[in-house]
C-alpha cells in the first residue's frame, strides 16, 4: 500500500508540474500596456469578429485574423483587435496571451 501511495504522489506531482508549465502567465507591465494601447489606437486597426471564438487568454485565433506587429520595445507578441478587444497573440501558436481592456 505504501508503495502505491508513493507512486500515486509522484504521478500527481508530475502532472501538476506539467500543468504549471502549460499555464504560464504572460506579464505585461502597466506601463507597457499603456504604450501598447496608445500604439494600437494610433494604428486604427479595425475590429474583426471571429465566429466560435471567445476572446480570452488561451483562445486560438484562426489564420484569417491578421496579426499586427507591436512597435514597442521588449514586446515579442503580435496584436489583433477582435470583437472590440485588443489582444496580444503568440505569433507561432496564434494563442491569445493577454487581453487589454
Tab-separated table of N, CA and C in Angstrom, residues 27-78:
chain	number	residue	atom	x	y	z
A	27	UNK	N	3.196	38.362	-18.312
A	27	UNK	CA	3.089	39.575	-17.526
A	27	UNK	C	3.455	40.765	-18.404
A	28	UNK	N	2.494	41.650	-18.554
A	28	UNK	CA	2.710	42.894	-19.279
A	28	UNK	C	2.651	43.996	-18.229
A	29	UNK	N	3.735	44.726	-18.091
A	29	UNK	CA	3.783	45.808	-17.106
A	29	UNK	C	2.731	46.861	-17.468
A	30	UNK	N	2.151	47.512	-16.456
A	30	UNK	CA	1.140	48.544	-16.728
A	30	UNK	C	1.640	49.622	-17.693
A	31	UNK	N	2.931	49.972	-17.579
A	31	UNK	CA	3.486	50.989	-18.480
A	31	UNK	C	3.488	50.490	-19.921
A	32	UNK	N	3.848	49.194	-20.100
A	32	UNK	CA	3.856	48.603	-21.438
A	32	UNK	C	2.438	48.563	-21.999
A	33	UNK	N	1.494	48.189	-21.155
A	33	UNK	CA	0.107	48.099	-21.613
A	33	UNK	C	-0.391	49.463	-22.086
A	34	UNK	N	-0.035	50.511	-21.350
A	34	UNK	CA	-0.431	51.869	-21.742
A	34	UNK	C	0.167	52.240	-23.094
A	35	UNK	N	1.449	51.942	-23.277
A	35	UNK	CA	2.121	52.255	-24.545
A	35	UNK	C	1.492	51.452	-25.685
A	36	UNK	N	1.187	50.182	-25.437
A	36	UNK	CA	0.571	49.342	-26.466
A	36	UNK	C	-0.809	49.887	-26.827
A	37	UNK	N	-1.602	50.272	-25.818
A	37	UNK	CA	-2.932	50.847	-26.087
A	37	UNK	C	-2.825	52.077	-26.979
A	38	UNK	N	-1.903	52.966	-26.640
A	38	UNK	CA	-1.715	54.184	-27.425
A	38	UNK	C	-1.287	53.844	-28.856
A	39	UNK	N	-0.385	52.890	-28.996
A	39	UNK	CA	0.091	52.477	-30.318
A	39	UNK	C	-1.062	51.932	-31.155
A	40	UNK	N	-1.843	51.032	-30.569
A	40	UNK	CA	-2.953	50.413	-31.294
A	40	UNK	C	-3.984	51.468	-31.690
A	41	UNK	N	-4.261	52.409	-30.804
A	41	UNK	CA	-5.220	53.473	-31.103
A	41	UNK	C	-4.762	54.295	-32.303
A	42	UNK	N	-3.473	54.604	-32.369
A	42	UNK	CA	-2.941	55.387	-33.489
A	42	UNK	C	-2.993	54.616	-34.806
A	43	UNK	N	-2.897	53.289	-34.736
A	43	UNK	CA	-2.884	52.463	-35.957
A	43	UNK	C	-4.272	52.330	-36.576
A	44	UNK	N	-5.301	52.529	-35.782
A	44	UNK	CA	-6.695	52.457	-36.255
A	44	UNK	C	-7.001	51.135	-36.961
A	45	UNK	N	-6.603	50.034	-36.340
A	45	UNK	CA	-6.895	48.706	-36.880
A	45	UNK	C	-8.363	48.399	-36.607
A	46	UNK	N	-9.068	47.949	-37.643
A	46	UNK	CA	-10.482	47.623	-37.483
A	46	UNK	C	-10.653	46.335	-36.704
A	47	UNK	N	-11.684	46.327	-35.891
A	47	UNK	CA	-12.030	45.137	-35.129
A	47	UNK	C	-12.629	44.090	-36.063
A	48	UNK	N	-12.305	42.833	-35.805
A	48	UNK	CA	-12.894	41.737	-36.570
A	48	UNK	C	-13.682	40.842	-35.621
A	49	UNK	N	-14.706	40.240	-36.134
A	49	UNK	CA	-15.463	39.260	-35.364
A	49	UNK	C	-15.062	37.875	-35.835
A	50	UNK	N	-14.867	36.987	-34.875
A	50	UNK	CA	-14.461	35.625	-35.206
A	50	UNK	C	-15.510	34.679	-34.642
A	51	UNK	N	-16.316	34.074	-35.518
A	51	UNK	CA	-17.337	33.141	-35.038
A	51	UNK	C	-16.707	31.975	-34.281
A	52	UNK	N	-17.379	31.538	-33.255
A	52	UNK	CA	-16.972	30.370	-32.457
A	52	UNK	C	-15.684	30.570	-31.677
A	53	UNK	N	-15.239	31.807	-31.484
A	53	UNK	CA	-14.048	32.071	-30.668
A	53	UNK	C	-14.424	33.081	-29.596
A	54	UNK	N	-14.239	32.685	-28.346
A	54	UNK	CA	-14.446	33.602	-27.234
A	54	UNK	C	-13.119	34.286	-26.965
A	55	UNK	N	-13.142	35.600	-26.918
A	55	UNK	CA	-11.900	36.358	-26.707
A	55	UNK	C	-11.484	36.189	-25.252
A	56	UNK	N	-10.471	35.360	-25.051
A	56	UNK	CA	-9.945	35.114	-23.707
A	56	UNK	C	-8.543	34.541	-23.830
A	57	UNK	N	-7.815	34.592	-22.727
A	57	UNK	CA	-6.461	34.040	-22.710
A	57	UNK	C	-6.535	32.545	-23.013
A	58	UNK	N	-5.700	32.111	-23.929
A	58	UNK	CA	-5.663	30.701	-24.314
A	58	UNK	C	-6.431	30.403	-25.586
A	59	UNK	N	-7.307	31.314	-26.002
A	59	UNK	CA	-8.053	31.103	-27.247
A	59	UNK	C	-7.084	31.144	-28.425
A	60	UNK	N	-7.366	30.366	-29.433
A	60	UNK	CA	-6.533	30.345	-30.629
A	60	UNK	C	-7.262	31.075	-31.751
A	61	UNK	N	-6.573	32.032	-32.347
A	61	UNK	CA	-7.163	32.784	-33.453
A	61	UNK	C	-6.883	32.071	-34.765
A	62	UNK	N	-7.872	32.010	-35.644
A	62	UNK	CA	-7.662	31.345	-36.945
A	62	UNK	C	-6.733	32.161	-37.840
A	63	UNK	N	-6.251	31.523	-38.874
A	63	UNK	CA	-5.340	32.168	-39.829
A	63	UNK	C	-5.979	33.349	-40.546
A	64	UNK	N	-7.291	33.415	-40.537
A	64	UNK	CA	-7.981	34.508	-41.227
A	64	UNK	C	-7.855	35.839	-40.483
A	65	UNK	N	-7.451	35.790	-39.205
A	65	UNK	CA	-7.279	37.015	-38.426
A	65	UNK	C	-5.854	37.523	-38.642
A	66	UNK	N	-5.747	38.748	-39.148
A	66	UNK	CA	-4.431	39.332	-39.395
A	66	UNK	C	-3.798	39.765	-38.077
A	67	UNK	N	-2.556	39.334	-37.851
A	67	UNK	CA	-1.801	39.738	-36.664
A	67	UNK	C	-0.893	40.895	-37.048
A	68	UNK	N	-0.865	41.912	-36.209
A	68	UNK	CA	-0.090	43.114	-36.487
A	68	UNK	C	1.104	43.194	-35.533
A	69	UNK	N	2.185	43.756	-36.024
A	69	UNK	CA	3.382	43.927	-35.217
A	69	UNK	C	3.177	45.058	-34.221
A	70	UNK	N	3.649	44.828	-33.009
A	70	UNK	CA	3.617	45.867	-31.979
A	70	UNK	C	4.974	46.551	-32.017
A	71	UNK	N	4.992	47.811	-32.399
A	71	UNK	CA	6.252	48.542	-32.490
A	71	UNK	C	6.580	49.169	-31.133
A	72	UNK	N	6.739	48.286	-30.146
A	72	UNK	CA	7.043	48.685	-28.773
A	72	UNK	C	8.209	47.821	-28.309
A	73	UNK	N	9.255	48.448	-27.746
A	73	UNK	CA	10.412	47.658	-27.301
A	73	UNK	C	10.033	46.564	-26.302
A	74	UNK	N	10.716	45.439	-26.405
A	74	UNK	CA	10.581	44.307	-25.484
A	74	UNK	C	9.225	43.605	-25.549
A	75	UNK	N	8.476	43.789	-26.618
A	75	UNK	CA	7.216	43.060	-26.775
A	75	UNK	C	7.364	42.166	-27.997
A	76	UNK	N	7.374	40.850	-27.741
A	76	UNK	CA	7.595	39.896	-28.828
A	76	UNK	C	6.287	39.396	-29.437
A	77	UNK	N	5.166	39.838	-28.889
A	77	UNK	CA	3.872	39.375	-29.357
A	77	UNK	C	3.348	40.237	-30.492
A	78	UNK	N	2.361	39.714	-31.201
A	78	UNK	CA	1.639	40.471	-32.209
A	78	UNK	C	0.295	40.844	-31.566
